[in-house]
mmCIF file of C-alpha atoms and ligand atoms in Angstrom:
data_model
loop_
_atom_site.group_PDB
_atom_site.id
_atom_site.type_symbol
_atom_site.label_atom_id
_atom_site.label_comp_id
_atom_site.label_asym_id
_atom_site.label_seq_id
_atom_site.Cartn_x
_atom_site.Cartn_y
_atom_site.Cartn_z
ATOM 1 C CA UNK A 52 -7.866 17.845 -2.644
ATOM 2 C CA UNK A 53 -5.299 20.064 -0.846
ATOM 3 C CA UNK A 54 -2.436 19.324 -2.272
ATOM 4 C CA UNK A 55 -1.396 20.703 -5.991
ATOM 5 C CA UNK A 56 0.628 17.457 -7.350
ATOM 6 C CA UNK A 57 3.051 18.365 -10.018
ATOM 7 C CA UNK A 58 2.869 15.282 -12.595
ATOM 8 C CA UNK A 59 6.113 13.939 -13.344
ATOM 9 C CA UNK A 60 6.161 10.925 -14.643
ATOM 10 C CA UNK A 61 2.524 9.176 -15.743
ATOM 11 C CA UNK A 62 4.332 5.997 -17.180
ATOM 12 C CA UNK A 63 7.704 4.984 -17.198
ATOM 13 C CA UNK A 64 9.493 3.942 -20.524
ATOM 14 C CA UNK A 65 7.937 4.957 -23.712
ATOM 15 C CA UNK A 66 7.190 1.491 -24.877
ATOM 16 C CA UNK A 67 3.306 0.479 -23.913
ATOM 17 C CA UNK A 68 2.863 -2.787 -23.304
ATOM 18 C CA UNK A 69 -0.747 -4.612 -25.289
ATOM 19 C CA UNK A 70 -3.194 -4.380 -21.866
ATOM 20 C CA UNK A 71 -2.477 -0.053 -22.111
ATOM 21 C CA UNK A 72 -4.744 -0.041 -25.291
ATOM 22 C CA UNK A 73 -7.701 -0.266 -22.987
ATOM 23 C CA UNK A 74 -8.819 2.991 -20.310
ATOM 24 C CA UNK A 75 -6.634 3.046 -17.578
ATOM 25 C CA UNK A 76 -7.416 1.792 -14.444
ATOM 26 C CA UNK A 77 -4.780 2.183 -12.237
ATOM 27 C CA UNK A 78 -2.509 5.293 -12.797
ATOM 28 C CA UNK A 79 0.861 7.003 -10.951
ATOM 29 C CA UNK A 80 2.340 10.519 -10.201
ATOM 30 C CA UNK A 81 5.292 11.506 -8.437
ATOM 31 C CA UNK A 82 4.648 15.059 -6.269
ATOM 32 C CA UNK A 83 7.053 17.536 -6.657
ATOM 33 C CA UNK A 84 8.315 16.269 -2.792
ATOM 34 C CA UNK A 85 8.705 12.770 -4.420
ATOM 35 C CA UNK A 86 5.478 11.438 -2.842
ATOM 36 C CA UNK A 87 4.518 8.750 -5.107
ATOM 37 C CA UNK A 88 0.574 8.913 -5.899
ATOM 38 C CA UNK A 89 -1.205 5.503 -7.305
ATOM 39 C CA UNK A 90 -4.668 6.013 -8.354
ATOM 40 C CA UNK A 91 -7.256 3.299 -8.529
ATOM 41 C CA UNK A 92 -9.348 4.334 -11.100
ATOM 42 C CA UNK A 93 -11.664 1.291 -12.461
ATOM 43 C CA UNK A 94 -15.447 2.238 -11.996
ATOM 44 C CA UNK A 95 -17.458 1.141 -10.666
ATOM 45 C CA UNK A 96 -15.644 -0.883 -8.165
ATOM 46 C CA UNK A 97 -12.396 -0.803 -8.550
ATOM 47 C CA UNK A 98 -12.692 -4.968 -9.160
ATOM 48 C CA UNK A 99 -9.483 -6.440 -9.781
ATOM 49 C CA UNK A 100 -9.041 -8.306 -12.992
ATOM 50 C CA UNK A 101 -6.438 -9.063 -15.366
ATOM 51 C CA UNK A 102 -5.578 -5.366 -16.619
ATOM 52 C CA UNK A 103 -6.257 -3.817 -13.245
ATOM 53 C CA UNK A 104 -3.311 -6.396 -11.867
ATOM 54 C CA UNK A 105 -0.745 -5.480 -15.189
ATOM 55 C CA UNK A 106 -1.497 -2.120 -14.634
ATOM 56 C CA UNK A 107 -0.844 -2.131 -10.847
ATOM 57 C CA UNK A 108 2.054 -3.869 -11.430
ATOM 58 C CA UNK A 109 3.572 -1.255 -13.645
ATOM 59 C CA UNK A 110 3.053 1.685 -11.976
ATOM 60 C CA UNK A 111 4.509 -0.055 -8.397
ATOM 61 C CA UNK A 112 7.349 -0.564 -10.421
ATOM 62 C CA UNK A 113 7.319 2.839 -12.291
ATOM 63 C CA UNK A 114 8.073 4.899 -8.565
ATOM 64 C CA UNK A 115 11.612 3.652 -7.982
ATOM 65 C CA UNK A 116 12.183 7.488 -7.436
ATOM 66 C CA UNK A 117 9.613 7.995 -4.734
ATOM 67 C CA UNK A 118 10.487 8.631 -0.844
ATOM 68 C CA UNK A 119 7.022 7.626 0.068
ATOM 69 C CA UNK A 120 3.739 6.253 -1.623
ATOM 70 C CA UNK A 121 0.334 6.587 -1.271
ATOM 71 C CA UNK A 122 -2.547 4.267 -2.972
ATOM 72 C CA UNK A 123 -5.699 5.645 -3.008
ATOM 73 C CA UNK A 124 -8.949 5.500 -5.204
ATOM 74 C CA UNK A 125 -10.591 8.343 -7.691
ATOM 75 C CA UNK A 126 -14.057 6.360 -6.582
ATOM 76 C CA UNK A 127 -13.447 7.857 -2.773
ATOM 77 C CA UNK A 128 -15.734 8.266 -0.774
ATOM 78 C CA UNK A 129 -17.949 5.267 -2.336
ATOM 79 C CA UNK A 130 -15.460 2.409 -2.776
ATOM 80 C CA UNK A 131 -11.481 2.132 -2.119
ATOM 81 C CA UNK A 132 -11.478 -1.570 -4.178
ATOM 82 C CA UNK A 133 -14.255 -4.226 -4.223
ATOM 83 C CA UNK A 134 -11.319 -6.535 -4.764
ATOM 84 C CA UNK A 135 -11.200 -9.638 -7.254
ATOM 85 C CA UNK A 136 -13.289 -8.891 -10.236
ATOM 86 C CA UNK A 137 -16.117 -11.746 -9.994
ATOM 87 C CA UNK A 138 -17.726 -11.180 -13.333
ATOM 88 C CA UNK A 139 -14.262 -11.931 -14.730
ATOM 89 C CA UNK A 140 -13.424 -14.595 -12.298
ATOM 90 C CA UNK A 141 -16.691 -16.052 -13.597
ATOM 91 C CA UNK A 142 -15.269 -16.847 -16.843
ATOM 92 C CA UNK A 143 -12.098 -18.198 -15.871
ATOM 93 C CA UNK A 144 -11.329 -22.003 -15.693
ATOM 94 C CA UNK A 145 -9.814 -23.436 -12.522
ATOM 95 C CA UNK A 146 -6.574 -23.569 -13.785
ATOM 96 C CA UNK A 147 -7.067 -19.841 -14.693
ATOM 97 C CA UNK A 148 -8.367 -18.910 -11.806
ATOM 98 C CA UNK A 149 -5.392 -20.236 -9.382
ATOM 99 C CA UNK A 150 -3.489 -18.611 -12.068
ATOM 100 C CA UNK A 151 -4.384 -15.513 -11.232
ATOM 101 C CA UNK A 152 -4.662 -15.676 -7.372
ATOM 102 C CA UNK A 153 -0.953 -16.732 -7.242
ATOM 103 C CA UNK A 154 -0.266 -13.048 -9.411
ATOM 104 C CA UNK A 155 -2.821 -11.640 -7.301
ATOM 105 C CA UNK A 156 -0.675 -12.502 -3.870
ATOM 106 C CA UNK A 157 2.767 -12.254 -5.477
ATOM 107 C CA UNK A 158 1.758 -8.477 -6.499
ATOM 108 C CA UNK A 159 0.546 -7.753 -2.851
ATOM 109 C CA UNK A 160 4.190 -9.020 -1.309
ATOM 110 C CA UNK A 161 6.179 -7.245 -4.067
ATOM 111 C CA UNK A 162 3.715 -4.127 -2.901
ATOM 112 C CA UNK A 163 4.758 -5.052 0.880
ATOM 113 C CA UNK A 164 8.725 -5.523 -0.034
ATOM 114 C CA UNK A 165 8.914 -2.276 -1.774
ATOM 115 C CA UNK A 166 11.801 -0.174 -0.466
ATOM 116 C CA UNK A 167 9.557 2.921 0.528
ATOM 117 C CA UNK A 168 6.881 3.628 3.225
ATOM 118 C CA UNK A 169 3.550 2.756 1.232
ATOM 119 C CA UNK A 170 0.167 4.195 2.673
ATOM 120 C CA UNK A 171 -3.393 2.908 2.210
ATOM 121 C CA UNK A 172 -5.512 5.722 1.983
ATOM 122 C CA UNK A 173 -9.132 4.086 2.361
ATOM 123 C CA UNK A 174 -12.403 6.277 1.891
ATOM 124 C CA UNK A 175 -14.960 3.722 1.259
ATOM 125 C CA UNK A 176 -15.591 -0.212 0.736
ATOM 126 C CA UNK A 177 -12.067 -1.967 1.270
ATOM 127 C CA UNK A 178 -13.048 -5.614 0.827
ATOM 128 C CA UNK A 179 -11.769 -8.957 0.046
ATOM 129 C CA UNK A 180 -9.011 -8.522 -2.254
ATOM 130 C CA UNK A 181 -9.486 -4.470 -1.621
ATOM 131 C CA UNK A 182 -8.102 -5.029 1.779
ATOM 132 C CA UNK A 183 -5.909 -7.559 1.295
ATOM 133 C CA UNK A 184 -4.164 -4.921 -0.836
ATOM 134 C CA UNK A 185 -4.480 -2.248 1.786
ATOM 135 C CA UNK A 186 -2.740 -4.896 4.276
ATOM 136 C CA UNK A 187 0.129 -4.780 2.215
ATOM 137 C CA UNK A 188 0.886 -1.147 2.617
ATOM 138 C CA UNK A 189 3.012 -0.715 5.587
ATOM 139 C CA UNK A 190 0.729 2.318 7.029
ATOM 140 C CA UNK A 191 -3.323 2.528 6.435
ATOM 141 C CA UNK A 192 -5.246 5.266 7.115
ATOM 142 C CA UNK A 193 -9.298 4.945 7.300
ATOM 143 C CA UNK A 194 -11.910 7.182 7.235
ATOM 144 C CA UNK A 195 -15.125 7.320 9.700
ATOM 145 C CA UNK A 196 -17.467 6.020 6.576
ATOM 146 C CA UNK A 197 -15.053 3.359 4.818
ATOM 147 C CA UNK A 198 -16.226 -0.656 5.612
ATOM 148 C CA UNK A 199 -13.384 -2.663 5.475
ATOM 149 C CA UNK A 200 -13.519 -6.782 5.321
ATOM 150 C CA UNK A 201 -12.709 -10.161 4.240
ATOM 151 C CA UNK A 202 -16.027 -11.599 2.751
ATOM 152 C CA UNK A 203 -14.420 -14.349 0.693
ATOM 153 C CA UNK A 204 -15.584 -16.693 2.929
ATOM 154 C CA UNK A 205 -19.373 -15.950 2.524
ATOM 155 C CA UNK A 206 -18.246 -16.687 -1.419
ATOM 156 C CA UNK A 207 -16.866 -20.289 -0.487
ATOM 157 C CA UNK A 208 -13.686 -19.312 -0.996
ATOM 158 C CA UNK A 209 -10.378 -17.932 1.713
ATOM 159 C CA UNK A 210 -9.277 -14.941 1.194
ATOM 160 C CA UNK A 211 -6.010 -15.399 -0.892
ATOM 161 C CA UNK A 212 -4.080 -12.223 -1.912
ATOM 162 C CA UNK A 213 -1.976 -12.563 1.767
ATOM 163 C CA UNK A 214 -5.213 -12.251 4.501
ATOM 164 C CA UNK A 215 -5.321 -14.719 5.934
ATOM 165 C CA UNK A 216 -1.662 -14.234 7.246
ATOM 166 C CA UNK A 217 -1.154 -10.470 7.508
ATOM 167 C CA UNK A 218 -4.791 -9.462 9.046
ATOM 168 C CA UNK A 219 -3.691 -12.088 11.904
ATOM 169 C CA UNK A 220 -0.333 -10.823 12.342
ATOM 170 C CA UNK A 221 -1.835 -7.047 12.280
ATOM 171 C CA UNK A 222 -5.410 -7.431 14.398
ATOM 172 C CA UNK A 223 -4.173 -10.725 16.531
ATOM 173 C CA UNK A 224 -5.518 -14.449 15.255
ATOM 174 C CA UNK A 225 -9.168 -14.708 17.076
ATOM 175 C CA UNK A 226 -10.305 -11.239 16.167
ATOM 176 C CA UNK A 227 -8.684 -12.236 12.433
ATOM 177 C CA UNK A 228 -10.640 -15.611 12.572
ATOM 178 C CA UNK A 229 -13.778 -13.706 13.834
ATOM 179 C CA UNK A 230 -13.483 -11.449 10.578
ATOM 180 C CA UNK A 231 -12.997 -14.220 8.359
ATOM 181 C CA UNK A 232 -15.262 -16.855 9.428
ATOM 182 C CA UNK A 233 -17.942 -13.871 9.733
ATOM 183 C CA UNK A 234 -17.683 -12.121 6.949
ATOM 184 C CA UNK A 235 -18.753 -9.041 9.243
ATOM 185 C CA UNK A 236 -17.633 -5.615 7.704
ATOM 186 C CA UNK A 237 -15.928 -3.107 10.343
ATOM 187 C CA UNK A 238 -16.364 0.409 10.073
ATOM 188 C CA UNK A 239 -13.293 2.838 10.052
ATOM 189 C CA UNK A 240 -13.957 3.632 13.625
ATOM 190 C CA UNK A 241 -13.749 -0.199 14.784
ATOM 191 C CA UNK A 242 -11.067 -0.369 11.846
ATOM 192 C CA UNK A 243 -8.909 1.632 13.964
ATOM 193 C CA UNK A 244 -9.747 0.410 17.481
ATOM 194 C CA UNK A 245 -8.699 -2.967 16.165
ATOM 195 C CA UNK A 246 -5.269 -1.683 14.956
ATOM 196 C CA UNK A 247 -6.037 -2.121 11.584
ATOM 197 C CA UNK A 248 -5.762 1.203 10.763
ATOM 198 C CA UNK A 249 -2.957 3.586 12.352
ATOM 199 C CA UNK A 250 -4.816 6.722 11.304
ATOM 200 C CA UNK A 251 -8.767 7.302 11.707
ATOM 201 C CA UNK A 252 -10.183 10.783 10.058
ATOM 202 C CA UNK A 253 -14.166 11.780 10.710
ATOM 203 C CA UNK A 254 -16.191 11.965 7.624
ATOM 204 C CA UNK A 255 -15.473 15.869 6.895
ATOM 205 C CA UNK A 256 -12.258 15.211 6.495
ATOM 206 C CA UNK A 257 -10.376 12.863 3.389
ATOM 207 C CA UNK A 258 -8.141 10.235 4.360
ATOM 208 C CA UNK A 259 -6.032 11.287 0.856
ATOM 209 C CA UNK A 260 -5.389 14.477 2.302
ATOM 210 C CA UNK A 261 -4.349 12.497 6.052
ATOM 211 C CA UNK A 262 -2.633 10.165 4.156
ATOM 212 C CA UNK A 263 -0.406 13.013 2.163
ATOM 213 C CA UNK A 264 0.783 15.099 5.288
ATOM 214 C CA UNK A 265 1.871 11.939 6.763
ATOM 215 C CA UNK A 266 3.774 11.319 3.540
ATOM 216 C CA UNK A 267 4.990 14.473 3.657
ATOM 217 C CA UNK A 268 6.646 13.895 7.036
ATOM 218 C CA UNK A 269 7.940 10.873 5.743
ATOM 219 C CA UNK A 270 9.158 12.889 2.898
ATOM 220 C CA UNK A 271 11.024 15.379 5.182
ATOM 221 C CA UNK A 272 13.099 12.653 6.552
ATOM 222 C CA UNK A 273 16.675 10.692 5.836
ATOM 223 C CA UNK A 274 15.695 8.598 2.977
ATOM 224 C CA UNK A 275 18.426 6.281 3.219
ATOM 225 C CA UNK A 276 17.307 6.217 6.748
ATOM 226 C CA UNK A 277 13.468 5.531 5.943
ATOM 227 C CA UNK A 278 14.326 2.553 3.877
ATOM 228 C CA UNK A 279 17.054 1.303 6.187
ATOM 229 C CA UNK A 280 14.495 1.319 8.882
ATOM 230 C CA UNK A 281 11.430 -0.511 6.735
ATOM 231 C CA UNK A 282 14.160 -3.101 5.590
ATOM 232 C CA UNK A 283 14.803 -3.450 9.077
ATOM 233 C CA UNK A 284 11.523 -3.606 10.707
ATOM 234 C CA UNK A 285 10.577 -6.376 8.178
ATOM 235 C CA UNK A 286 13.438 -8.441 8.269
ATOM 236 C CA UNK A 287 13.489 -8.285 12.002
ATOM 237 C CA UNK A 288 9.550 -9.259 11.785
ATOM 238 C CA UNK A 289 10.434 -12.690 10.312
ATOM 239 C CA UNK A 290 13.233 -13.431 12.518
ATOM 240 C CA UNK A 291 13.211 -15.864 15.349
ATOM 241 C CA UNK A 292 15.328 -14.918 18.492
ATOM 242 C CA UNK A 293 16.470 -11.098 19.483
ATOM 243 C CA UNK A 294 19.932 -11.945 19.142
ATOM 244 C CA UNK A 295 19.181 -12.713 15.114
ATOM 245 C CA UNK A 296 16.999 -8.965 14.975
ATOM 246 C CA UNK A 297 19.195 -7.227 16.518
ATOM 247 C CA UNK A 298 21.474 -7.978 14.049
ATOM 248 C CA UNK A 299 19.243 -6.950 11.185
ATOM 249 C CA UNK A 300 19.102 -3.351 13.575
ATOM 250 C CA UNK A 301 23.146 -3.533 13.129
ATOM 251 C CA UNK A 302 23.171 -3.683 9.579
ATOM 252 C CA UNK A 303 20.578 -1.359 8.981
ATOM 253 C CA UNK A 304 22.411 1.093 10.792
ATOM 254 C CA UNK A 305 25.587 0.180 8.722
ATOM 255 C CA UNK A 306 23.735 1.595 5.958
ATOM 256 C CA UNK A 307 22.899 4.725 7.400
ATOM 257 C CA UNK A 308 26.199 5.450 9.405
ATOM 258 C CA UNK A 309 28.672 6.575 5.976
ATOM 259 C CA UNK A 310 25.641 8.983 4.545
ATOM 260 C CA UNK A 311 26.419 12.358 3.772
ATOM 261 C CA UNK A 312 22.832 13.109 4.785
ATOM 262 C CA UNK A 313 23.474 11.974 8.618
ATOM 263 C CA UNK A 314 26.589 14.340 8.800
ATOM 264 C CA UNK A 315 23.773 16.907 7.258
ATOM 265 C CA UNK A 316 21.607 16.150 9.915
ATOM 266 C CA UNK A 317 23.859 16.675 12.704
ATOM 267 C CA UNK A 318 24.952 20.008 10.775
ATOM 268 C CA UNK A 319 21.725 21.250 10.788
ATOM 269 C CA UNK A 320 20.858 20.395 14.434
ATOM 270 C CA UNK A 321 24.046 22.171 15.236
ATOM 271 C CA UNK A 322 23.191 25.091 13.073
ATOM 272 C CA UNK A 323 19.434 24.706 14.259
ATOM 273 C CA UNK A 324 17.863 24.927 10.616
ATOM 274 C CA UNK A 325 16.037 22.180 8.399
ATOM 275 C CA UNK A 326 17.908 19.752 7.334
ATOM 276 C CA UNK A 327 18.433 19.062 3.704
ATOM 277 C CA UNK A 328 18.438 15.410 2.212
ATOM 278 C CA UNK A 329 19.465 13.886 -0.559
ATOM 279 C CA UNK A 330 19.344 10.499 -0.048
ATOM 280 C CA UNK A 331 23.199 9.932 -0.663
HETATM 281 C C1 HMG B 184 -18.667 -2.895 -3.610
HETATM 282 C C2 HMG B 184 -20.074 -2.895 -3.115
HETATM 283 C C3 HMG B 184 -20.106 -2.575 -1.613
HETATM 284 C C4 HMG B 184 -20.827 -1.748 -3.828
HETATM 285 O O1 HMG B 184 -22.189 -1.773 -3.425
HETATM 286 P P1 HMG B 184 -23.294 -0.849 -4.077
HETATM 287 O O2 HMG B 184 -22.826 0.580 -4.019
HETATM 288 O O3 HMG B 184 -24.591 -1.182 -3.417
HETATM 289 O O4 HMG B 184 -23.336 -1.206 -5.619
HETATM 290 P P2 HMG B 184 -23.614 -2.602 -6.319
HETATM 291 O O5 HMG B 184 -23.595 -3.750 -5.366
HETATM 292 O O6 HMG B 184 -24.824 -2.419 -7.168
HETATM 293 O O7 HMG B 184 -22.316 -2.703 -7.245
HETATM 294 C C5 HMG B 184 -22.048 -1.733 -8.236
HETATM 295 C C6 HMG B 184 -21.465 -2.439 -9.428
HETATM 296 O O8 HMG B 184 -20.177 -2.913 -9.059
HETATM 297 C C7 HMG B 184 -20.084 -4.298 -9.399
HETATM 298 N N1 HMG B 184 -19.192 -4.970 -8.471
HETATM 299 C C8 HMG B 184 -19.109 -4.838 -7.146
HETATM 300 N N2 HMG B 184 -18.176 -5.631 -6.645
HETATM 301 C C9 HMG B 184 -17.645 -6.313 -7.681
HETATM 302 C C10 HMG B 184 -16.626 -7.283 -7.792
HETATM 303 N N3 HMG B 184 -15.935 -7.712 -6.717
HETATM 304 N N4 HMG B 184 -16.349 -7.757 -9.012
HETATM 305 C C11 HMG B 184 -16.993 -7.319 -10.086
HETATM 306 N N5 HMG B 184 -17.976 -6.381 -10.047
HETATM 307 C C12 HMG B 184 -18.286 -5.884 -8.850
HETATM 308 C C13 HMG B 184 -21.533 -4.790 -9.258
HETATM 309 O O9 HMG B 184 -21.691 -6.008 -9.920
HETATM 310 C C14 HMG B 184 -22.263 -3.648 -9.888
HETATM 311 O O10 HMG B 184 -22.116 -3.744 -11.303
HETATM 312 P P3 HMG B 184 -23.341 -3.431 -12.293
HETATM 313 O O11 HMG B 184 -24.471 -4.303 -11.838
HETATM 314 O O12 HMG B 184 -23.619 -1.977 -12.071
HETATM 315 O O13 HMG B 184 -22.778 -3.735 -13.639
HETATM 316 C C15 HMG B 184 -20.820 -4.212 -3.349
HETATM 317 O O14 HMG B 184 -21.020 -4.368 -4.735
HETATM 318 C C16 HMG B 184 -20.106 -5.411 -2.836
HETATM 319 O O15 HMG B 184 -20.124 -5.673 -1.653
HETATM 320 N N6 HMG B 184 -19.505 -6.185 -3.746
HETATM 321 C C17 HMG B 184 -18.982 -7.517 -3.433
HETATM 322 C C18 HMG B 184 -17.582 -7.411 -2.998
HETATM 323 C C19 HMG B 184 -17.003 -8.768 -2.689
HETATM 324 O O16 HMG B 184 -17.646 -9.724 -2.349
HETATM 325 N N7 HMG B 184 -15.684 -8.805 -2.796
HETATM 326 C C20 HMG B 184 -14.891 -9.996 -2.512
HETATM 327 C C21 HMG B 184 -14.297 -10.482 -3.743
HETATM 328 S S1 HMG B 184 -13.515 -12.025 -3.467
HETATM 329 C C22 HMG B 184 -11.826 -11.666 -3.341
HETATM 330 O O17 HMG B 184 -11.479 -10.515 -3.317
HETATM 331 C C23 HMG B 184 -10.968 -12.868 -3.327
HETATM 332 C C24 HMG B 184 -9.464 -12.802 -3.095
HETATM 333 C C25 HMG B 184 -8.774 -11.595 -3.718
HETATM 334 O O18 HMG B 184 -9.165 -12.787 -1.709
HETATM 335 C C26 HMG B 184 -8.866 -14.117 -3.632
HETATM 336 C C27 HMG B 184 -9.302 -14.429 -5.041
HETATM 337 O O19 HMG B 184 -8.929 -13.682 -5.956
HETATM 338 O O20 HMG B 184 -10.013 -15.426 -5.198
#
């Protein structure tokens, strides 16, 4: 990897909770640039059970202090996530099961309404539940190699951590039907002609390493500004008429307008050097 990440934090609070006993399977760093780094780490699949969801759940909430994130798997280039873990779901009773989907999509909006940019970086298989968490990340950036898709179908099931509403919304609703009904795995190449992903990198290349400069940029900028602008382009995304989003632009830029950092940005245009933020 090209980046050196400085660990800061690896778990927030010195208090473990019960489900830390076992290996960890999902673990967090914050760069020394505040880039928040979440680590799927569950061989051989990255399969989402019970821990993998706690533990997910902990380290989203664990970067409060990042300006950006990045989720992205230690199993790259085989397999970003495989998603729901069917050996486990195997054991579980109905009631268990729907259980565990309603956590499953809960934690996939909470990872959506988090105040940051996040970025999917996907080297690999991104399926089912895999890309439904991808979906959630506000950017996604694919390699060549990865096969993304929603085979939940082909299992008798929908998909049902949030894809069946946010591929439509991203890819439009026949290609999203298509996808679903089929089954059909894209590559990264078709991944990114259908929009799905915003950044495509060729097979030499890592999508990690794609994924942090574009985090870095991210990094560079207003961070009051950054999250003024993702509150905004969301809120304004469920809105109805103009007049209503507009208004969610108008208070977004409320927040922005008595920062010290925009009167440091105009300094430093002035001055013609790089500005420096604080987020204050
Ligand atoms: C991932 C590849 C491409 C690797 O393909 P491969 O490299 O050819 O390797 P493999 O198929 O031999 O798999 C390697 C190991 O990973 C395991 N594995 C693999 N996937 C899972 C899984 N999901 N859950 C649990 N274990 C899984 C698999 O069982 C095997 O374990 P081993 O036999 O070595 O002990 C292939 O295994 C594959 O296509 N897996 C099926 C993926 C799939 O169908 N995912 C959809 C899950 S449904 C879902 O996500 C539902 C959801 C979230 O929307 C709503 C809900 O929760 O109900």
């Amino acid at each position: 990897m090209m980046y050196s990440l400085r660990v800061t934090r690896l778990l927030a609070g010195n208090k473990r909770p019960r489900w830390f006993s076992s290996e960890p399977q999902v673990t967090s760093t914050l760069t020394s640039s505040q880039i928040g780094l979440i680590t799927l780490n569950h061989p051989p699949a990255n399969a989402m059970g019970r821990v993998f969801l706690q533990q997910l759940k902990h380290e989203m909430k664990s970067m409060e202090d990042a300006r950006c994130i990045i989720l992205h798997s230690a199993l790259a280039p085989k397999v970003f996530s495989a998603g729901a873990d069917l050996k486990e779901r195997a054991t579980m009773t109905m009631e268990e099961a729907e259980a565990f989907v309603v956590q499953l999509r809960t934690t996939m909006q909470e990872l959506s309404n988090l105040p940051v940019p996040v970025i999917a970086a996907i080297d690999g298989v991104a399926v089912g539940g895999g890309l439904e968490l991808a979906l959630a990340a506000d950017l996604r950036v694919v390699s060549a190699r990865s096969k993304v898709g929603l085979p939940e179908t082909s299992l008798a099931i929908v998909p049902g951590a949030g894809g069946t509403q946010r591929l439509p919304r991203l890819i439009g609703e026949g290609r999203a039907k298509e996808l679903i009904w089929t089954g059909r795995r894209l590559s990264g190449v078709e991944a990114a002609e259908y929009g799905l992903a915003t950044r495509l990198v060729d097979n030499e290349e890592s999508s990690l390493d794609t994924a942090m400069q574009l985090a870095e940029e991210i990094a560079k900028k207003g961070p009051v500004a950054i999250r003024a602008s993702k509150w905004a382009i969301q809120e304004g995304m469920k809105k109805v008429s103009m007049e209503n989003a507009l208004e969610v632009e108008r208070q977004a830029y409320a927040r922005v307008l008595p920062t010290n950092d925009r009167l440091e940005g105009l300094a430093a245009f002035r001055e013609g050097r790089t500005p420096n933020y604080r987020g204050e």
